[in-house]
XYZ file of C-alpha atoms in Angstrom:
739
model
C 79.112 108.018 92.062
C 78.162 108.405 88.508
C 74.477 107.365 87.587
C 73.501 105.454 84.553
C 71.370 108.285 83.348
C 74.543 110.404 83.226
C 76.285 107.567 81.068
C 73.121 107.362 78.864
C 73.078 111.214 78.478
C 76.782 110.941 77.130
C 76.154 107.995 74.867
C 72.979 109.582 73.519
C 74.971 112.071 71.519
C 76.466 109.439 69.203
C 74.447 106.084 69.747
C 70.973 105.181 68.676
C 68.243 103.833 70.776
C 69.026 100.115 70.079
C 72.642 101.049 71.465
C 71.337 102.583 74.604
C 68.936 99.768 75.119
C 71.844 97.249 75.183
C 73.652 99.533 77.842
C 70.568 99.703 80.003
C 70.072 96.189 79.755
C 73.717 95.515 81.041
C 73.368 97.860 83.815
C 70.315 95.988 85.019
C 72.059 92.726 84.886
C 75.274 93.971 86.727
C 73.145 95.566 89.493
C 71.391 92.359 90.047
C 74.694 90.483 89.906
C 76.511 92.530 92.209
C 73.515 93.153 94.637
C 74.750 93.250 98.384
C 78.510 93.674 97.486
C 80.563 96.500 98.734
C 83.812 98.049 97.904
C 86.714 98.622 100.459
C 85.464 102.349 100.296
C 82.024 101.327 101.736
C 80.377 102.125 98.414
C 78.165 99.639 96.618
C 80.231 97.694 94.168
C 78.050 98.550 91.454
C 79.727 101.855 91.546
C 83.158 100.458 90.151
C 81.586 99.172 86.766
C 79.471 102.222 86.430
C 82.472 104.499 86.651
C 84.402 102.215 84.105
C 81.659 102.451 81.950
C 81.491 106.410 82.294
C 85.196 106.675 81.223
C 84.605 104.563 78.136
C 81.552 106.887 77.287
C 83.939 109.838 77.595
C 86.053 108.151 75.035
C 82.896 107.701 72.999
C 83.304 104.046 72.453
C 80.516 101.723 71.094
C 77.757 100.213 72.830
C 79.507 96.853 73.288
C 82.496 98.387 74.902
C 80.463 100.406 77.429
C 78.084 97.142 78.037
C 81.342 95.116 78.646
C 82.467 97.978 81.184
C 79.297 97.362 83.159
C 79.641 93.670 82.999
C 83.423 93.160 83.344
C 83.501 92.078 87.000
C 80.419 89.826 86.705
C 82.351 86.634 85.618
C 84.846 87.122 88.230
C 83.011 88.260 91.367
C 79.418 86.769 90.950
C 77.943 83.554 89.817
C 77.478 84.870 86.332
C 79.289 82.853 83.517
C 80.660 83.948 80.104
C 77.918 81.513 78.401
C 75.167 83.451 80.309
C 76.683 86.892 78.954
C 76.854 85.567 75.616
C 73.149 84.310 75.690
C 71.940 87.604 76.785
C 74.264 90.080 75.367
C 75.545 88.298 72.266
C 79.188 86.834 71.428
C 80.693 90.136 70.890
C 80.237 91.435 74.472
C 80.960 88.046 75.964
C 84.410 87.913 74.073
C 85.205 91.655 75.636
C 84.133 90.418 79.083
C 86.169 87.203 78.841
C 89.182 89.081 77.676
C 89.219 91.343 80.549
C 88.228 88.945 83.374
C 91.064 89.456 86.058
C 91.471 85.859 87.263
C 92.050 83.147 84.788
C 90.866 79.593 85.638
C 94.231 78.151 85.107
C 95.620 77.087 88.533
C 98.805 78.861 89.298
C 101.560 78.335 92.004
C 101.835 81.858 93.105
C 99.989 85.231 92.917
C 102.827 86.511 90.868
C 102.284 83.893 88.146
C 98.679 84.518 88.060
C 99.144 88.079 87.652
C 101.853 87.654 84.886
C 99.438 85.329 83.000
C 96.617 87.693 83.260
C 98.758 90.525 81.453
C 99.860 88.010 78.907
C 96.162 87.085 78.281
C 95.089 90.702 78.085
C 97.748 91.426 75.352
C 96.739 88.240 73.318
C 92.936 89.237 73.476
C 93.769 92.792 72.501
C 95.366 91.323 69.271
C 91.827 89.883 68.634
C 89.816 92.983 69.755
C 91.404 96.153 70.811
C 88.366 97.133 72.934
C 89.595 94.356 75.393
C 92.382 96.416 76.549
C 90.371 99.792 76.375
C 87.901 98.336 78.931
C 90.912 97.129 81.064
C 92.390 100.561 81.170
C 89.192 101.986 82.167
C 88.789 99.439 84.916
C 92.452 100.162 86.243
C 91.954 104.104 86.064
C 89.108 103.919 88.374
C 90.859 101.371 90.670
C 93.803 103.932 90.791
C 91.415 106.832 91.589
C 90.104 104.820 94.707
C 93.475 103.291 95.506
C 93.678 105.089 98.961
C 91.309 102.376 100.422
C 93.821 99.626 99.934
C 96.460 98.583 102.577
C 99.690 100.284 102.049
C 101.792 97.470 100.710
C 98.942 96.660 98.235
C 99.010 100.385 97.139
C 102.673 99.946 96.217
C 102.227 96.748 94.221
C 99.292 98.073 92.130
C 100.832 101.392 91.602
C 104.140 99.722 90.320
C 102.272 97.471 88.159
C 100.277 100.454 86.689
C 103.440 102.372 86.066
C 105.141 99.361 84.497
C 102.323 98.012 82.207
C 99.113 100.103 82.030
C 100.457 103.660 81.704
C 103.073 102.753 78.995
C 100.216 100.735 77.228
C 97.821 103.650 77.265
C 100.807 105.667 75.755
C 101.363 103.013 73.126
C 97.596 103.262 72.270
C 97.790 107.092 72.040
C 95.364 107.513 75.108
C 97.095 110.634 76.432
C 94.653 111.571 79.023
C 94.351 108.168 80.482
C 98.223 107.704 80.464
C 98.919 110.895 82.164
C 96.350 110.231 84.899
C 97.582 106.687 85.496
C 101.096 108.121 85.807
C 100.220 110.785 88.238
C 98.118 108.441 90.385
C 100.899 106.011 90.489
C 103.640 108.659 91.190
C 101.230 109.737 94.153
C 101.530 106.453 95.828
C 104.962 104.923 94.870
C 106.816 108.384 95.898
C 104.269 110.044 98.259
C 106.715 112.490 99.900
C 108.114 113.722 96.638
C 104.708 113.880 95.121
C 103.363 116.137 97.938
C 106.471 118.324 97.854
C 105.979 118.766 94.116
C 102.321 119.676 94.314
C 103.188 122.480 96.712
C 106.268 123.650 94.668
C 104.339 123.818 91.439
C 101.770 125.993 93.024
C 104.206 128.143 94.886
C 107.350 128.490 92.958
C 106.464 128.295 89.120
C 106.801 131.658 87.471
C 104.217 130.978 84.745
C 100.815 132.170 85.998
C 97.554 132.652 83.900
C 98.522 136.077 82.951
C 101.796 134.883 81.431
C 99.748 132.124 79.278
C 97.449 134.672 77.983
C 100.293 136.900 76.972
C 101.984 134.108 75.005
C 98.840 133.163 73.297
C 98.173 136.730 72.367
C 101.659 136.943 70.842
C 100.904 133.654 68.844
C 97.470 134.873 67.696
C 99.255 138.040 66.528
C 101.538 135.968 64.363
C 98.784 134.052 62.820
C 96.149 136.721 62.168
C 98.098 138.798 59.328
C 98.988 135.319 57.605
C 95.412 134.205 57.394
C 95.782 131.052 59.438
C 92.938 129.932 61.458
C 93.926 128.155 64.788
C 93.161 127.278 68.209
C 95.704 128.317 70.704
C 95.745 127.360 74.218
C 98.171 126.373 77.057
C 98.264 123.610 79.790
C 100.238 122.804 82.800
C 102.302 119.611 82.306
C 101.303 116.688 84.645
C 103.399 116.080 87.739
C 104.980 112.782 86.743
C 106.496 114.436 83.478
C 107.760 117.234 85.837
C 109.462 114.977 88.125
C 111.187 113.213 85.288
C 112.509 116.096 83.873
C 113.877 117.384 87.501
C 115.464 113.754 87.924
C 117.101 113.481 84.539
C 118.330 117.078 84.346
C 118.992 117.375 88.172
C 116.896 120.313 88.616
C 114.979 121.787 91.522
C 111.390 123.040 91.156
C 112.660 126.568 90.823
C 114.759 125.702 87.922
C 112.026 124.124 85.823
C 110.872 126.975 83.602
C 108.720 125.102 81.062
C 105.949 123.935 83.298
C 103.348 124.955 80.616
C 103.109 123.605 77.028
C 101.044 125.522 74.394
C 99.288 124.136 71.552
C 98.524 125.357 68.090
C 95.939 123.515 66.203
C 95.554 124.384 62.512
C 93.724 123.025 59.516
C 96.520 121.649 57.290
C 100.039 120.142 57.574
C 101.294 122.841 55.359
C 99.974 125.411 57.936
C 101.876 123.356 60.620
C 105.332 124.029 59.073
C 104.152 127.748 58.341
C 103.484 128.330 62.083
C 106.824 126.713 63.047
C 108.595 129.327 60.920
C 106.595 132.187 62.198
C 107.220 131.113 66.006
C 111.047 130.675 65.319
C 111.145 134.056 63.785
C 109.664 135.583 66.834
C 111.374 133.527 69.517
C 114.858 131.946 69.340
C 114.500 127.902 69.320
C 116.487 126.111 71.844
C 119.082 123.849 69.995
C 118.197 120.243 69.972
C 114.636 120.674 71.224
C 112.855 120.424 67.892
C 111.162 117.177 66.988
C 109.282 116.488 63.849
C 106.533 113.833 64.643
C 104.697 114.630 61.307
C 107.214 113.305 58.971
C 107.955 110.510 61.339
C 105.027 109.472 63.486
C 105.387 107.765 66.801
C 104.334 103.880 66.898
C 101.028 105.110 68.593
C 100.171 107.221 65.612
C 101.102 110.328 67.293
C 101.915 113.324 65.128
C 103.022 116.901 65.978
C 105.718 119.449 65.674
C 107.582 119.929 69.053
C 109.705 123.059 69.510
C 110.986 124.756 72.556
C 111.863 128.527 72.284
C 112.999 131.375 74.801
C 109.771 133.047 74.987
C 108.767 136.483 76.780
C 110.734 137.142 79.848
C 113.499 134.701 78.922
C 111.199 131.839 79.917
C 111.448 128.656 77.906
C 108.212 127.567 76.605
C 107.272 124.314 74.511
C 104.923 124.726 71.682
C 103.286 121.828 69.979
C 101.754 122.477 66.489
C 99.402 119.976 64.872
C 96.295 119.617 62.697
C 92.888 119.076 63.995
C 92.837 115.291 63.176
C 96.243 115.004 64.842
C 94.964 116.534 67.893
C 92.007 114.147 68.038
C 94.328 111.343 67.654
C 96.833 112.695 70.333
C 94.176 113.144 72.735
C 92.188 109.832 72.089
C 94.649 107.847 70.318
C 93.312 104.416 68.984
C 89.873 105.185 70.391
C 89.742 108.109 68.039
C 89.725 106.114 64.673
C 87.827 102.990 65.762
C 84.546 102.499 64.186
C 82.038 100.077 65.283
C 79.198 99.707 63.110
C 79.501 96.089 62.433
C 81.078 93.438 64.767
C 83.897 92.653 62.451
C 84.990 96.152 62.492
C 85.839 95.772 66.015
C 88.734 93.539 65.113
C 92.107 94.443 63.786
C 92.278 94.454 60.251
C 95.669 94.217 58.223
C 95.766 98.060 57.841
C 95.367 98.410 61.638
C 98.069 95.728 62.514
C 100.475 97.630 60.011
C 99.844 100.709 62.250
C 100.617 98.774 65.526
C 103.854 97.273 64.444
C 104.887 96.996 68.092
C 101.983 94.839 68.894
C 103.029 92.643 65.865
C 106.358 92.309 67.479
C 104.754 91.261 70.804
C 102.737 88.598 69.182
C 105.806 87.230 67.261
C 108.178 86.722 70.396
C 105.445 85.767 73.021
C 104.685 82.520 70.860
C 108.335 81.464 71.833
C 107.966 82.215 75.604
C 106.259 79.795 77.757
C 106.999 81.485 81.134
C 104.424 84.187 81.642
C 106.632 86.213 83.895
C 109.400 86.425 81.299
C 106.848 87.483 79.029
C 105.850 90.378 81.247
C 109.439 91.330 81.884
C 110.004 91.480 78.120
C 106.706 93.387 77.691
C 107.978 96.162 80.306
C 111.147 96.514 78.009
C 109.004 96.992 74.804
C 106.334 99.221 76.405
C 108.399 101.533 78.524
C 110.678 103.157 76.290
C 110.433 106.113 74.034
C 111.287 105.726 70.455
C 114.206 106.663 68.108
C 114.040 106.435 64.290
C 117.272 105.086 62.495
C 117.977 104.517 58.761
C 119.422 101.387 57.153
C 121.985 101.982 54.526
C 119.101 101.518 51.774
C 117.224 104.329 53.571
C 114.536 102.120 55.193
C 113.239 103.780 58.572
C 113.403 101.359 61.524
C 111.777 102.209 64.947
C 113.650 101.166 68.228
C 113.402 102.050 71.818
C 115.183 104.887 73.132
C 118.857 103.796 74.113
C 118.878 100.776 71.644
C 122.128 99.903 70.172
C 123.186 98.189 66.664
C 122.574 94.850 68.321
C 118.900 95.661 68.740
C 118.677 96.852 65.168
C 120.518 93.689 63.920
C 118.141 91.337 65.521
C 115.100 93.436 64.399
C 116.294 93.201 60.762
C 116.899 89.343 61.135
C 117.719 86.846 63.889
C 120.619 85.457 61.826
C 122.059 88.964 61.377
C 121.907 89.574 65.095
C 123.504 86.279 66.057
C 126.519 86.903 63.762
C 126.798 90.751 64.530
C 130.391 91.740 64.822
C 130.471 95.441 64.485
C 128.497 98.434 63.292
C 129.201 101.755 61.371
C 126.874 104.679 62.538
C 127.072 107.441 60.042
C 129.833 105.954 58.347
C 132.089 105.640 61.473
C 132.721 102.415 63.388
C 131.347 102.397 66.849
C 131.274 99.845 69.872
C 128.203 97.625 69.841
C 126.957 99.224 72.952
C 126.697 102.660 71.515
C 123.138 104.191 71.895
C 121.526 104.886 68.714
C 119.980 108.647 68.205
C 117.277 109.740 65.919
C 118.326 110.106 62.267
C 121.386 107.861 62.537
C 122.473 105.750 59.491
C 123.319 102.280 60.908
C 125.255 99.563 58.982
C 125.437 96.212 60.504
C 128.944 94.198 60.051
C 128.565 90.538 60.266
C 130.815 87.616 60.666
C 129.825 84.045 60.356
C 132.362 82.993 63.258
C 130.774 85.586 65.699
C 128.224 84.593 68.221
C 126.289 86.372 71.028
C 127.822 86.614 74.518
C 126.331 87.311 77.959
C 127.706 91.182 77.918
C 125.269 91.971 75.308
C 122.548 91.468 77.802
C 123.773 94.491 79.774
C 122.997 96.949 76.948
C 120.355 95.578 74.469
C 116.932 97.090 74.853
C 114.526 95.244 72.857
C 112.775 92.099 74.030
C 113.573 90.198 70.792
C 117.291 90.866 71.194
C 117.202 89.812 74.834
C 115.294 86.723 74.004
C 117.608 85.582 71.342
C 120.758 86.368 73.231
C 119.425 84.303 76.257
C 118.188 81.401 74.040
C 121.820 81.182 72.589
C 123.267 81.470 76.034
C 120.928 78.730 77.389
C 121.826 76.373 74.509
C 125.520 76.975 75.146
C 125.234 76.654 78.973
C 123.222 73.355 78.689
C 126.237 72.001 76.955
C 128.451 73.060 79.602
C 125.941 71.803 82.648
C 125.721 68.484 81.143
C 129.592 68.165 81.172
C 129.863 69.515 84.580
C 127.111 67.208 85.786
C 128.833 64.346 84.247
C 132.114 65.297 86.124
C 130.320 65.607 89.346
C 128.612 62.286 89.149
C 131.843 60.535 88.180
C 133.469 62.048 90.943
C 130.851 61.010 93.587
C 130.493 57.483 91.910
C 134.201 56.924 92.370
C 133.711 57.379 96.086
C 130.604 55.344 96.350
C 132.035 52.465 94.067
C 129.525 53.247 91.197
C 130.737 53.229 87.464
C 128.486 56.117 86.067
C 129.879 55.437 82.482
C 128.617 51.873 82.571
C 125.171 52.994 84.019
C 124.600 55.425 81.179
C 125.624 52.676 78.757
C 123.533 49.835 80.151
C 120.450 52.008 80.587
C 120.418 52.360 84.341
C 120.774 55.970 84.164
C 117.772 56.391 81.840
C 115.801 54.402 84.363
C 116.712 56.988 87.082
C 115.748 59.812 84.747
C 112.219 58.285 84.185
C 111.773 57.701 87.919
C 112.523 61.500 88.354
C 110.236 62.466 85.613
C 113.098 63.632 83.249
C 112.945 63.064 79.599
C 116.533 61.841 79.224
C 120.063 61.176 80.590
C 121.256 64.518 79.408
C 118.358 66.139 81.551
C 119.676 64.377 84.662
C 123.271 65.473 83.987
C 122.200 69.119 83.463
C 120.095 68.892 86.666
C 123.246 67.841 88.563
C 125.372 70.446 86.764
C 122.875 73.225 87.764
C 122.598 71.802 91.309
C 119.005 71.224 90.927
C 119.603 67.672 92.182
C 122.649 66.657 94.247
C 125.079 63.732 92.852
C 124.517 61.755 95.924
C 120.734 61.454 95.167
C 121.520 59.984 91.684
C 124.458 57.704 92.981
C 122.080 56.215 95.526
C 119.652 55.287 92.913
C 122.603 53.697 90.915
C 123.795 51.657 93.685
C 123.169 47.961 93.964
C 120.553 47.082 96.626
C 120.792 44.465 99.097
C 118.259 41.584 98.811
C 114.829 42.857 99.849
C 116.013 46.450 100.576
C 113.713 49.394 99.799
C 115.317 52.433 97.964
C 114.822 54.507 101.102
C 116.616 52.065 103.158
C 119.572 52.114 100.744
C 119.574 55.982 100.731
C 119.760 55.773 104.581
C 122.544 53.194 104.602
C 124.618 55.603 102.221
C 123.764 58.478 104.282
C 125.112 56.834 107.286
C 128.317 55.904 105.645
C 128.830 59.494 104.063
C 127.354 62.053 106.812
C 126.011 65.208 105.178
C 128.074 68.313 104.836
C 127.623 71.789 103.559
C 129.791 70.736 100.433
C 127.480 67.899 99.735
C 124.648 70.168 99.136
C 122.664 69.741 102.485
C 121.798 72.832 104.619
C 123.349 72.667 107.870
C 120.828 73.281 110.742
C 120.537 76.884 111.952
C 121.799 78.503 108.728
C 120.072 81.296 106.857
C 118.503 79.120 104.134
C 116.772 76.997 106.672
C 112.985 77.108 106.506
C 112.943 77.529 102.606
C 111.033 74.881 100.907
C 111.888 74.106 97.376
C 109.231 72.480 95.125
C 110.191 68.983 93.768
C 113.836 69.358 94.967
C 115.625 68.422 98.099
C 119.163 68.382 99.479
C 120.232 71.667 97.995
C 122.458 74.239 99.397
C 120.354 77.314 100.218
C 121.408 80.874 100.725
C 119.451 84.128 101.400
C 120.517 86.647 98.759
C 122.144 89.806 100.374
C 120.694 92.383 97.742
C 117.115 92.064 99.001
C 117.466 90.283 102.275
C 114.156 88.183 101.919
C 112.400 87.214 105.272
C 109.543 84.896 105.976
C 106.296 86.102 104.555
C 107.924 87.988 101.575
C 107.141 86.452 98.118
C 110.375 84.626 97.205
C 111.969 83.001 94.108
C 114.956 80.553 93.990
C 117.849 80.928 91.355
C 119.922 77.958 90.682
C 123.624 78.856 90.332
C 125.905 76.620 88.561
C 127.444 74.284 91.001
C 126.825 76.537 93.964
C 123.337 75.527 95.123
C 120.362 77.942 95.268
C 120.012 81.759 96.063
C 116.762 83.064 97.484
C 115.726 86.553 96.394
C 112.355 88.272 96.963
C 110.275 88.173 93.842
C 110.480 91.873 93.166
C 114.366 92.029 93.519
C 115.737 94.143 90.658
C 118.522 91.787 90.218
C 116.005 88.947 89.373
C 115.147 90.672 86.040
C 118.704 89.964 84.907
C 118.649 86.369 85.801
C 118.090 83.426 83.444
C 114.476 82.373 83.525
C 115.000 78.654 83.119
C 117.163 78.676 86.310
C 114.382 80.367 88.498
C 112.243 77.854 90.441
C 109.247 78.320 92.617
C 110.399 78.216 96.397
C 108.361 78.919 99.560
C 108.716 79.458 103.225
C 107.977 76.552 105.596
C 107.461 76.333 109.532
C 107.475 79.156 111.973
C 111.235 79.541 112.774
C 111.614 81.819 115.701
C 115.172 83.189 114.250
C 116.348 86.584 113.416
C 116.482 87.505 109.463
C 118.275 90.494 108.305
C 116.675 93.482 106.717
C 117.312 97.040 105.916
C 115.405 100.289 106.860
C 115.790 103.723 105.268
C 114.332 106.496 107.374
C 113.807 110.058 106.209
C 113.214 112.200 109.488
C 113.486 115.710 110.626
C 116.957 116.835 112.062
C 115.688 117.568 115.594
C 117.067 116.889 118.954
C 115.991 113.244 120.530
C 114.783 111.816 117.082
C 117.093 109.006 117.114
C 116.060 108.276 120.754
C 112.518 108.095 119.601
C 113.276 105.849 116.842
C 115.475 103.309 118.765
C 112.740 103.117 121.509
C 110.072 102.422 118.884
C 112.303 99.595 117.539
C 112.934 98.185 120.943
C 109.139 98.248 121.712
C 108.532 96.077 118.379
C 111.163 93.843 119.412
C 113.592 94.711 116.647
C 117.238 94.418 117.212
C 119.411 97.023 115.412
C 122.610 95.226 114.282
C 124.109 98.397 112.633
C 123.288 101.774 111.301
C 124.402 105.075 109.608
C 123.335 108.787 109.878
C 123.589 111.380 106.966
C 122.473 114.960 107.381
C 120.694 116.596 104.448
C 121.066 120.346 103.400
C 117.239 120.597 103.533
C 116.974 120.070 107.462
C 116.160 116.451 107.059
C 118.250 113.454 108.466
C 118.833 110.035 106.388
C 118.960 107.110 108.681
C 119.899 103.710 107.474
C 119.522 100.688 109.725
C 120.501 96.920 109.359
C 117.942 95.400 111.672
C 116.714 91.947 112.601
C 113.115 90.674 112.448
C 111.112 87.686 112.713
C 109.266 87.732 109.238
C 107.911 90.340 106.706
C 104.842 90.956 108.744
C 107.042 92.071 111.746
C 108.963 94.043 109.377
C 106.067 95.955 108.025
C 104.409 96.408 111.295
C 107.601 98.179 112.617
C 107.748 100.349 109.466
C 104.135 101.441 110.021
C 104.749 102.118 113.710
C 107.793 104.429 112.792
C 105.723 106.273 110.260
C 103.502 107.410 113.112
C 106.123 109.224 114.836
C 105.820 113.052 114.240
C 109.607 113.413 113.771
C 109.438 110.736 111.000
C 108.926 111.735 107.433
C 109.087 108.560 105.569
C 110.177 104.988 106.201
C 111.106 102.356 103.462
C 112.461 99.025 103.505
C 115.776 98.726 101.421
C 118.617 96.348 100.636
C 121.460 96.379 103.065
C 124.249 98.512 102.004
C 128.037 98.288 101.917
C 128.011 101.090 104.320
C 126.747 98.772 107.088
C 129.309 96.168 106.451
C 127.137 93.807 104.141
C 127.539 93.432 100.303
C 124.637 94.445 98.347
C 125.066 91.558 95.915
C 125.684 87.892 96.287
C 129.050 86.910 94.714
C 128.694 84.164 92.257
C 125.001 84.251 91.724
C 125.358 85.259 88.168
C 127.347 82.260 87.293
């Protein structure tokens, strides 16, 4: 555990005595507040804020940031308040601590909603003061370093969130060292088997050793000295996540990855950067398509450098990055490198800084139009996780888009009206399909047609959050019209059966009374809810039926139900069906089905999707298909009761290909009371076997206990939950749920 004196030694190099005193005061307060608390590792809880503050000190941040790092958990985990922090340490520190507090005071229905809202709150606070996210990243980095003490399923959740949000956010801010460490820690817990194999492979199989690195550096220095270019030349091994990504994308083995080392040449001027590039290309043959000029077109996070890959000594491919000292400082420390904190206002974004972070401006623009925090986070992942491409408009303006973006993304980036009427595109003078990915340097002309409108197919290829949001908004508007018409038709059909004139009820205001009783704003809301199957037609018709003298509404409903017994078609769930045991908040009498793409079982975090006229489909909250569903048709659902009935689930087991392994696995499943419904076995060339089972379990706890027991078998390498596949006789997707 780092000590406060070590932090003060680091900050003494650039902070004055008054700043040092503020940090010491924050340490004393934090130590008193967290007294007696311990972490899962058994260490005193104070070790966490100290480590976070140490990371911030390594970034050479100001006293307010480091003090906030020491205090960032006091409001959440102790009796301290934001007002108390402000009184003792000033408004500046209090604002940062409030911005990074992990748990909001807003009551949330689910942990997932709270998590999404916290991320949203962090992004909004970042727009006010960039130090909020810098402290938050330091907090997350230390949590990742100590993730081994969490339970296995929590490790996966935290690592996935880190990979999806925090590592890309660090990348956007140019915090290269934090970004790479977050990625490698996440990689370690998300894919432990691959991670361990890669660690061993990099150490054992790569051909570039220290001697080779020294040899290349000597060659480059030999080029620079005769040309009177002063430079620092050094090599570094690429981090594991980037090596894995390269192997995955290019379908390589570790033996086939040759450029495991990147060399950097740091010079004094931009002119020397291009001079060095010419000298390197004169010595070694450049690899076609592997040159990138980030000096003339910097990345969104201010990163500047020349990248080239050449065929170096011994025929090995080596990557060389060429930059100035200032570029190198920004590449390593990003936004933290240019931030100055001499006065409080300088901690805020000024107009020039906001221009540097156009991506943040875009996030702030579209977040104002989203009320659902989970949709906000989904869009945030889209914007953060992509690399950039730069394209030109016919007028020569440069536009930055995420990698894989299309002309539709560019059209919405230019103006919403252009996107909504986009009919075609010319790339470099040639007509191309709208789903064609754009490349660096493309000149793109958008063709519009006032009669053209967005369609659902665009959601399959657009890459920017703005385009997705605008397309979804248009579709929602169109589908509301259709749902109202469908709801009216369904009500009229049910009304004819029960002797209720629906049109008359709408005209005389009876339907409006029903709408208000159901806390809906208008008759159209009722019709739309029926069309989306949020409410059954029977429930509305019962409320419109004339009541007998003195009869209560519940009695009338019972009388109608007796006359018309419930059926699956009427929206009720027959007893014993898979959807039984799911409670829908605020809605009843809806047909419920469990999605076969993710096979939710009791105990899983779940979400319901209202399909048009087909009832509700229940997915696990982290099901990949949920990302593509319309957010306004997702509703909160939860499990109710303790149903002793089997639920389908899938297991994927990687085991050693040895005698008796199948028997050991099946015996273990039998001991756990798990029934094997079906299975498939596939032998791999590396001496392992992939076993895929469809099983039946009682709930998620039963499933994960079984997984943990299987992992303890000597012959088993890894066990994962997965969706039931076609090979096992079950469809992986639910027909009709995308209606």
